[in-house]
Amino acid sequence: MNQIALAVVSEPIAGTKAVIDRRSTGTIMYKGRESDVTYVCGSCGSPLIVGLDVQKFHDIVIKCNRCKSFNAVNAAIPEKAIERNGAEE
């Protein structure tokens, strides 16, 4: 499965962007079967979005449950696409 790192950003000012913050274990926020791409945290490489096209997401930020970094979903970095085996939780 291809992996693309999301851009790490500063914590958004309250009310300016939707921030997705998982309150349970694991790091995957969204999972589907539409794509063979996994979008990973730009800081620690944990999987955040698996098998979905990020074009469906508009201007959201995901807080990584592992390292607590904020990742801009609309700012995927294709040139950092990497192959990682066994990275899913």
Coordinates of C-alpha atoms in Angstrom, one line a residue, residues 2-88:
N2 CA 1.3 3.5 -0.9
Q3 CA 1.8 5.9 1.9
I4 CA 1.8 9.7 1.8
A5 CA 2.9 11.9 4.7
L6 CA 0.6 14.7 5.7
A7 CA 2.0 18.2 6.5
V8 CA 2.5 18.9 10.1
V9 CA 1.1 22.3 11.1
S10 CA 0.7 24.3 14.3
E11 CA -2.3 23.8 16.4
P12 CA -5.2 25.8 14.8
I13 CA -6.8 28.7 16.6
A14 CA -10.0 27.5 18.2
G15 CA -12.9 27.8 15.7
T16 CA -10.8 28.4 12.6
K17 CA -10.6 24.7 11.4
A18 CA -12.2 21.4 12.2
V19 CA -9.8 19.4 14.3
I20 CA -10.3 15.6 14.5
D21 CA -8.9 14.3 17.8
R22 CA -9.4 10.5 18.5
R23 CA -10.2 9.8 22.1
S24 CA -9.6 6.1 22.0
T25 CA -6.7 3.8 21.2
G26 CA -5.2 3.5 17.8
T27 CA -4.3 6.2 15.2
I28 CA -6.6 5.5 12.2
M29 CA -9.3 8.2 12.1
Y30 CA -10.9 7.1 8.8
K31 CA -10.9 3.8 7.0
G32 CA -12.3 2.8 3.6
R33 CA -11.7 0.7 0.5
E34 CA -11.7 3.3 -2.2
S35 CA -8.0 3.7 -2.6
D36 CA -4.7 1.9 -2.0
V37 CA -3.2 4.9 -0.3
T38 CA -2.6 5.4 3.4
Y39 CA -2.1 9.0 4.7
V40 CA 0.3 9.0 7.6
C41 CA 1.3 11.5 10.3
G42 CA 4.0 13.8 8.9
S43 CA 5.9 13.5 12.2
C44 CA 5.8 9.9 13.4
G45 CA 4.5 8.0 10.4
S46 CA 1.4 6.6 12.1
P47 CA -1.5 5.8 9.8
L48 CA -4.3 8.4 10.0
I49 CA -6.5 7.8 6.9
V50 CA -6.5 4.4 5.2
G51 CA -8.1 3.6 1.8
L52 CA -9.9 6.9 1.3
D53 CA -9.4 9.7 -1.2
V54 CA -8.5 12.8 0.8
Q55 CA -10.2 15.0 -1.9
K56 CA -13.4 14.2 0.1
F57 CA -12.0 16.0 3.1
H58 CA -11.9 19.8 3.0
D59 CA -9.5 21.8 5.1
I60 CA -9.5 19.6 8.2
V61 CA -6.7 18.9 10.7
I62 CA -6.1 15.6 12.3
K63 CA -4.4 15.4 15.7
C64 CA -2.2 12.2 15.8
N65 CA -3.1 10.0 18.7
R66 CA 0.5 8.7 19.0
C67 CA 2.7 11.9 18.9
K68 CA 0.0 14.6 19.2
S69 CA 1.1 16.4 16.1
F70 CA -1.4 18.3 14.0
N71 CA -1.7 17.2 10.4
A72 CA -3.3 19.2 7.6
V73 CA -5.3 16.8 5.4
N74 CA -5.5 19.2 2.5
A75 CA -1.7 19.5 2.5
A76 CA -0.6 15.9 1.6
I77 CA 3.0 15.8 0.4
P78 CA 3.1 13.4 -2.6
E79 CA 6.8 13.6 -3.0
K80 CA 7.2 12.0 0.4
A81 CA 5.1 9.0 -0.7
I82 CA 6.8 6.0 0.8
E83 CA 6.2 2.3 1.1
R84 CA 6.0 1.0 4.6
N85 CA 4.9 -2.5 5.4
G86 CA 3.1 -3.3 8.6
A87 CA 2.6 0.3 9.7
E88 CA -1.1 -0.1 10.3

